[in-house]
Short mmCIF file of C-alpha atoms and ligand atoms in Angstrom, two decimals:
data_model
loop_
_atom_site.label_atom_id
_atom_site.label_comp_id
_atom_site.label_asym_id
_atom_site.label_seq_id
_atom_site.Cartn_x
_atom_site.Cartn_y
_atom_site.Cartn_z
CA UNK Q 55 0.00 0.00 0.00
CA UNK Q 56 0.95 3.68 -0.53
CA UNK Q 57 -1.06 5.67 2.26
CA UNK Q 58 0.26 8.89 0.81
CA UNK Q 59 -1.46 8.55 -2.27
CA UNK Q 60 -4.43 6.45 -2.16
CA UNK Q 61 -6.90 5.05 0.80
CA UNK Q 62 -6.40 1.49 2.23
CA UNK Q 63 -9.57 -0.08 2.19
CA UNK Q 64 -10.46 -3.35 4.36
CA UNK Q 65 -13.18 -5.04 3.11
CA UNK Q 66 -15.08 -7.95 4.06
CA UNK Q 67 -17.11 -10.17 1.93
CA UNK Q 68 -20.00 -12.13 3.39
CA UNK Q 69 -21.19 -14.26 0.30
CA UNK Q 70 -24.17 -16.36 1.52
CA UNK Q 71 -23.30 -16.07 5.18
CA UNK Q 72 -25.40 -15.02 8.42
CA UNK Q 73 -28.58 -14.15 9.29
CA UNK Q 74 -30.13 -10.60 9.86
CA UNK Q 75 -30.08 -11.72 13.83
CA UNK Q 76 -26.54 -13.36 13.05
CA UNK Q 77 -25.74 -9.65 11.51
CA UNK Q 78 -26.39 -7.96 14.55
CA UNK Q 79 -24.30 -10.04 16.74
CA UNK Q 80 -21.62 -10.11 14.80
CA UNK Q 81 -21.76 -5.99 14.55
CA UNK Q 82 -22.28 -5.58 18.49
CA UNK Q 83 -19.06 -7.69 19.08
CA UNK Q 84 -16.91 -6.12 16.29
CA UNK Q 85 -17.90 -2.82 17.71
CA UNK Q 86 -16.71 -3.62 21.17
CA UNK Q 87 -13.05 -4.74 19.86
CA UNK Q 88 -12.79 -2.29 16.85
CA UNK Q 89 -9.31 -0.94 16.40
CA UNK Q 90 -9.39 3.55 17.27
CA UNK Q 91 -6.86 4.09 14.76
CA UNK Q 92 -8.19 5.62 11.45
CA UNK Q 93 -5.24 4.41 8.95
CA UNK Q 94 -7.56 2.80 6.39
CA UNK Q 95 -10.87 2.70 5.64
CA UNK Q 96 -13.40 -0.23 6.52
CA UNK Q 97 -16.28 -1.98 4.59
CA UNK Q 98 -18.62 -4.64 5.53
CA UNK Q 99 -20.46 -6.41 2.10
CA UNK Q 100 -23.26 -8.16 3.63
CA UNK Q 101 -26.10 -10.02 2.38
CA UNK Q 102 -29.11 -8.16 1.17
CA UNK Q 103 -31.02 -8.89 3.79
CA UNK Q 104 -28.68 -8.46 6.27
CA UNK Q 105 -27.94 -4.84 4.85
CA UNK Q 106 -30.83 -2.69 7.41
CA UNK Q 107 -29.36 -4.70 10.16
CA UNK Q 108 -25.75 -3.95 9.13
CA UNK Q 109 -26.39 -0.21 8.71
CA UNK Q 110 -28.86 0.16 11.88
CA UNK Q 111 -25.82 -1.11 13.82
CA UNK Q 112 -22.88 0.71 12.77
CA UNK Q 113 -24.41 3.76 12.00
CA UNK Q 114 -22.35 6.10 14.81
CA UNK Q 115 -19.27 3.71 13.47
CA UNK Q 116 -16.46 4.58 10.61
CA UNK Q 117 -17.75 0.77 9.38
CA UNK Q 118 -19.48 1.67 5.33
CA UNK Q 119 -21.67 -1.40 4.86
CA UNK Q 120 -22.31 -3.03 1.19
CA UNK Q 121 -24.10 -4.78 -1.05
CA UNK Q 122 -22.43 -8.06 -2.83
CA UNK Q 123 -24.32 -7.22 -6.54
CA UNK Q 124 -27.03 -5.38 -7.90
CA UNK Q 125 -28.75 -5.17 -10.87
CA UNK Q 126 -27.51 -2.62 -14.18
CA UNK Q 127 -31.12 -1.47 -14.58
CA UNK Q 128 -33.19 1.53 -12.19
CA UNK Q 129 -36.28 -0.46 -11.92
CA UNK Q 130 -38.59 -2.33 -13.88
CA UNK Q 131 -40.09 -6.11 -13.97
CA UNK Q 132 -36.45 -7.73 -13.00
CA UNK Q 133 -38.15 -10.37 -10.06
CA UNK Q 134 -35.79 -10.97 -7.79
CA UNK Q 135 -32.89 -7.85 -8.47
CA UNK Q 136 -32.10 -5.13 -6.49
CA UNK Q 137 -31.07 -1.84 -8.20
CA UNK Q 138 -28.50 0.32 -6.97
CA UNK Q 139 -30.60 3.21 -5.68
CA UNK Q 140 -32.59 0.85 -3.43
CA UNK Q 141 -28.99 -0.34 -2.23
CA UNK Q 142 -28.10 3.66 -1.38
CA UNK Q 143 -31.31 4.51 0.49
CA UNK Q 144 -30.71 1.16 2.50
CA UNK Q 145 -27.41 3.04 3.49
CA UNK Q 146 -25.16 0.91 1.47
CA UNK Q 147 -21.81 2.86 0.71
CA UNK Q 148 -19.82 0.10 -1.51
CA UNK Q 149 -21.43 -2.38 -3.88
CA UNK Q 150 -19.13 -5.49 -4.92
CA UNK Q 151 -19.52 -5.68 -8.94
CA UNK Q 152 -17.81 -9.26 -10.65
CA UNK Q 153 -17.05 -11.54 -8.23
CA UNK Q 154 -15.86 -14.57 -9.67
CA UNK Q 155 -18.73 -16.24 -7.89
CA UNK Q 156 -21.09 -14.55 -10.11
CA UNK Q 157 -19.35 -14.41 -12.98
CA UNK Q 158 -19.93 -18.36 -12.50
CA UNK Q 159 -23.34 -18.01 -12.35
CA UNK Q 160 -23.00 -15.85 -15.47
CA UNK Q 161 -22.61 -12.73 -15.35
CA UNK Q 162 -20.71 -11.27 -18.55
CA UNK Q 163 -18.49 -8.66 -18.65
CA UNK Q 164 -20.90 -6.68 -19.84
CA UNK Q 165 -22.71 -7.31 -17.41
CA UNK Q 166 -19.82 -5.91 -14.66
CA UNK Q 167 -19.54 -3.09 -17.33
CA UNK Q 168 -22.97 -1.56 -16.80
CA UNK Q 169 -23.51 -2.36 -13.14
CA UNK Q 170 -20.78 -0.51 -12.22
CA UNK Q 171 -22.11 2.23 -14.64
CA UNK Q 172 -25.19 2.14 -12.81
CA UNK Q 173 -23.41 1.64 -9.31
CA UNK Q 174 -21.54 5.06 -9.83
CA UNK Q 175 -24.38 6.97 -11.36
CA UNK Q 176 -26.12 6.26 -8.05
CA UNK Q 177 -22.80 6.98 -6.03
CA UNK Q 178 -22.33 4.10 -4.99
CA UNK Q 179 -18.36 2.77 -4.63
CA UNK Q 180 -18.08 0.07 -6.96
CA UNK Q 181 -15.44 -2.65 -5.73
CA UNK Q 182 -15.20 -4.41 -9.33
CA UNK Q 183 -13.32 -8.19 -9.06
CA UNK Q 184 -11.01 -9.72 -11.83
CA UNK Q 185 -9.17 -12.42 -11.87
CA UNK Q 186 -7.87 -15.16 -13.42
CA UNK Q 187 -8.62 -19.06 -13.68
CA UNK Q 188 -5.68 -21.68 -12.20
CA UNK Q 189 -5.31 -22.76 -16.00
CA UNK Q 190 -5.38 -19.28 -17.19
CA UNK Q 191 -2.02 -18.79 -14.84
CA UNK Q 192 -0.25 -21.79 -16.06
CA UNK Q 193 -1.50 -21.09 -19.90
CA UNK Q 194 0.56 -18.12 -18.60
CA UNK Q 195 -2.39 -15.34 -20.21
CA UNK Q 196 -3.08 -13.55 -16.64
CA UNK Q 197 -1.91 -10.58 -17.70
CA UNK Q 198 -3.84 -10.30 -20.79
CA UNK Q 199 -6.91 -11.65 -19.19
CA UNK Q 200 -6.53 -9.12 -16.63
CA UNK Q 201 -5.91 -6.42 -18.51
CA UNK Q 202 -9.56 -7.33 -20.63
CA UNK Q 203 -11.71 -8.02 -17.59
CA UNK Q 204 -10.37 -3.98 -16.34
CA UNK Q 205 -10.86 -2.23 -19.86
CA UNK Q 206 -14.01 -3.96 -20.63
CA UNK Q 207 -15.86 -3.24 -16.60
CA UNK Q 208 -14.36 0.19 -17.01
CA UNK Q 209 -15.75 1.30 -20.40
CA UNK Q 210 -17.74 4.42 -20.64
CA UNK Q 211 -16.12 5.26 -16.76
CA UNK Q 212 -15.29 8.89 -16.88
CA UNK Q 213 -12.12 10.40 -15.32
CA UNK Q 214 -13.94 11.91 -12.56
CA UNK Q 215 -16.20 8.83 -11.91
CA UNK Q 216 -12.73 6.25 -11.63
CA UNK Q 217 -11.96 8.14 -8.76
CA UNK Q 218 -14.50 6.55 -6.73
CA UNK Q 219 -13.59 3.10 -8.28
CA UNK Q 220 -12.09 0.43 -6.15
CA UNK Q 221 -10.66 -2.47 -7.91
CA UNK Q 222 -10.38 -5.77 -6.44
CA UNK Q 223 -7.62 -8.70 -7.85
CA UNK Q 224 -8.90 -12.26 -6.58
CA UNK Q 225 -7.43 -15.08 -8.62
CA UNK Q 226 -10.31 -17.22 -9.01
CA UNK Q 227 -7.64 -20.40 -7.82
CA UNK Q 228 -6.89 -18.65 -4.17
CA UNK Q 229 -10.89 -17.88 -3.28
CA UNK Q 230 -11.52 -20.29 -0.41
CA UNK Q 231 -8.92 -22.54 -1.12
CA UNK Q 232 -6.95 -21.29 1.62
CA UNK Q 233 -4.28 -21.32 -1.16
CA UNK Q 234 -3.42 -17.61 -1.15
CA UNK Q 235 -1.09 -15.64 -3.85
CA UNK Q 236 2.41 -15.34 -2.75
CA UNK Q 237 2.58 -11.51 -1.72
CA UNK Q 238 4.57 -11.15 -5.00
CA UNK Q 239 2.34 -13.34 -7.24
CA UNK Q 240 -0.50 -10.36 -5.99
CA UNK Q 241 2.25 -7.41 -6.05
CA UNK Q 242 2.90 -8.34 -9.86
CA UNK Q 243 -1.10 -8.46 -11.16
CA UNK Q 244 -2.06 -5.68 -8.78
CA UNK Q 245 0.65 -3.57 -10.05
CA UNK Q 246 -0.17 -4.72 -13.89
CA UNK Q 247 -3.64 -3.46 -12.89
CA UNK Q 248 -2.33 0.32 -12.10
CA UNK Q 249 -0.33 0.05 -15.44
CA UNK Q 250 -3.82 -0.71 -17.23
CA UNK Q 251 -5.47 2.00 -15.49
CA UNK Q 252 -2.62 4.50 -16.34
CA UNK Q 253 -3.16 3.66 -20.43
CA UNK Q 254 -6.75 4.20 -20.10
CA UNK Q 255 -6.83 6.83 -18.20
CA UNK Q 256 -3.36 9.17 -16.51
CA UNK Q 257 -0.13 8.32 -14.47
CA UNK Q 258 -2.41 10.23 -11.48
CA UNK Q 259 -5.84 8.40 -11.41
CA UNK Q 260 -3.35 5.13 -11.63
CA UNK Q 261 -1.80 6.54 -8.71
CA UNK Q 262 -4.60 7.46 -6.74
CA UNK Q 263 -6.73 4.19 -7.08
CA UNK Q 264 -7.35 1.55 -4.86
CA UNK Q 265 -6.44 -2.09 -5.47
CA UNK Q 266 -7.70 -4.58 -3.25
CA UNK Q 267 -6.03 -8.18 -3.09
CA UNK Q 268 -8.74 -11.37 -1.94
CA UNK Q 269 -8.35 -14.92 -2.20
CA UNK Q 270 -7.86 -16.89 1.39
CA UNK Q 271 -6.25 -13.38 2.89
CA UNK Q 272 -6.34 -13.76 6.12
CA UNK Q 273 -4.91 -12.84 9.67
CA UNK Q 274 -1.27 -14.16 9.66
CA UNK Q 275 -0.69 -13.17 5.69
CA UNK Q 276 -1.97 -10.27 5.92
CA UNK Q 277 0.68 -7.65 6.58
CA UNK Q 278 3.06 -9.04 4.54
CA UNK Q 279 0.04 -8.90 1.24
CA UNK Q 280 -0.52 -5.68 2.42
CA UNK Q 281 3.57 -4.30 3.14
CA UNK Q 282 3.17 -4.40 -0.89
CA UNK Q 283 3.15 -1.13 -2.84
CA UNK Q 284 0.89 -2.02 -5.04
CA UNK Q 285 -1.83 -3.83 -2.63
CA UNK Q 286 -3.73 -1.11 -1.44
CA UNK Q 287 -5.86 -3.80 0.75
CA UNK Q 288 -8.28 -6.85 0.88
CA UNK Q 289 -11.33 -7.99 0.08
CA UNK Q 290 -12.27 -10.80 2.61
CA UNK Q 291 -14.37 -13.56 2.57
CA UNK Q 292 -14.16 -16.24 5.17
CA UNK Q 293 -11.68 -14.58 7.50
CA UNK Q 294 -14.80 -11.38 7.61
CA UNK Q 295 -16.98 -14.18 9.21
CA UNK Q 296 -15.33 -13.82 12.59
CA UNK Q 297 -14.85 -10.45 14.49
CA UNK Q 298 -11.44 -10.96 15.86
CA UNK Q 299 -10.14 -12.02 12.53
CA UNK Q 300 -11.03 -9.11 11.00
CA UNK Q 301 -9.83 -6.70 13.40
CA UNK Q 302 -6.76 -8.15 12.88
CA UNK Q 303 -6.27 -7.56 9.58
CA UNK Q 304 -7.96 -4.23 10.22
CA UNK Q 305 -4.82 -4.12 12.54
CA UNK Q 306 -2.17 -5.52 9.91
CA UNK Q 307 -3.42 -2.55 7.86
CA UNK Q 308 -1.51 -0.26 10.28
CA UNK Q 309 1.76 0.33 8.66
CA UNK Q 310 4.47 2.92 8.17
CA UNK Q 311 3.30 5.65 5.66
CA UNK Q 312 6.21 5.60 3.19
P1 PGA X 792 -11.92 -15.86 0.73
O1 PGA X 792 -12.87 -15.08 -0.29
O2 PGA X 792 -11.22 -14.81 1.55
O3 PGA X 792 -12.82 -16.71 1.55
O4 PGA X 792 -10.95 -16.64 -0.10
C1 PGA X 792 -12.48 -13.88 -0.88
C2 PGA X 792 -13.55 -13.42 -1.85
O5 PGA X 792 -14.11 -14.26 -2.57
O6 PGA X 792 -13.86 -12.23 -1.91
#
């Protein structure tokens, strides 16, 4: 990370995990052991559901609460979908756009394109997910499937809109494998990712943007993921589950401003 030019964010990723009631336990006992420091920021990405629950109970807290998806379209007969106005008067801050997960299920890269077109419109912060396949890596085509999954989610994203982009490299092969990228393996895609956003857009929204690594990060390598220049912090999924592992990484986030 590089605290002098862009934010650290910590950001947890629920999936299909916990109730509403589960929600609100889980909130009352992070809030009793949350870290006082402010050195990065913090998001929660919580089910649907979950999200009144989530907001309701860290609403006096630095905690932004998310939504894991939502649909590219402002209303209409889409049974089922939740569009990203609905997700900002719920209180959601951050919206998780492309997770592999979904992309699994489907979802086209057009289909990242225009819901983070429609996440931004409604000012929401989209965290937007690449990443590449375990025989994608060994075909040795990362880079170039990398660089397509960026330019195509980030088409039609004006200069003043990628500000408020966060991008998020989880190699599909490291998602709860508890396999995790070698803090160079991540340095080297993460820092391929800035080099993409520099062509598309300048040397200074590269700089200033926010690259998340996820895939099995969790308490013990975390500060050494993190102590990367280019990893400007995680996206979580299992480790988000339990309070105290989370503050932790929350905690391995601390580190010297260089
Ligand atoms: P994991 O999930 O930390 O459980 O590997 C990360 C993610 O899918 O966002």
């Amino acid at each position: 990370m590089n605290r002098k030019y862009r934010k650290t964010l910590i950001a947890g990723n629920w999936k299909m995990n916990k109730t509403p009631s589960q929600t609100k336990e889980f909130m009352t006992q992070l809030k009793a052991i949350m870290p006082k420091g402010r050195w990065c920021d913090i998001a929660l990405c919580v089910p649907a559901v979950c999200i009144p629950a989530a907001v309701r109970a860290m609403r006096e807290t630095r905690v932004g609460i998310g939504a894991e998806n939502c649909n590219a379209n402002p209303s209409g007969a889409y049974t089922g979908e939740i569009a990203a106005d609905m997700l900002v008067d719920a209180g959601c801050k951050y919206v998780i756009i492309g997770h592999s997960e979904r992309r699994a299920m489907g979802e086209t890269d057009a289909d990242v394109n225009a819901k983070v077109l429609a996440a931004l419109n409604e000012g929401l912060i989209p965290i937007v997910c690449c990443g590449e396949t375990l025989e994608q890596r060994d075909a040795d085509v990362t880079a170039e499937h990398i660089a397509m999954q960026i330019k195509l989610a980030l088409q039609g994203v004006s200069e003043e809109k990628i500000r408020k982009v966060v991008i998020a490299y989880e190699p599909i092969w490291a998602i709860g494998t508890g396999r995790t990228a070698t803090p160079e393996q991540a340095e080297e895609v993460c820092e391929h990712i800035r080099t993409v956003v520099r062509k598309l857009y300048s040397s200074k929204h590269a700089r200033a943007i926010t690259i998340l690594y996820g895939g099995s990060m969790n308490e013990k390598n975390a500060y050494d993921l993190l102590a990367q220049p280019d990893i400007d912090g995680g996206l979580i999924g299992g480790a988000s589950l339990v309070p105290e592992k989370f503050v932790q990484i929350i905690e391995a986030a601390n580190q010297p401003v260089m």
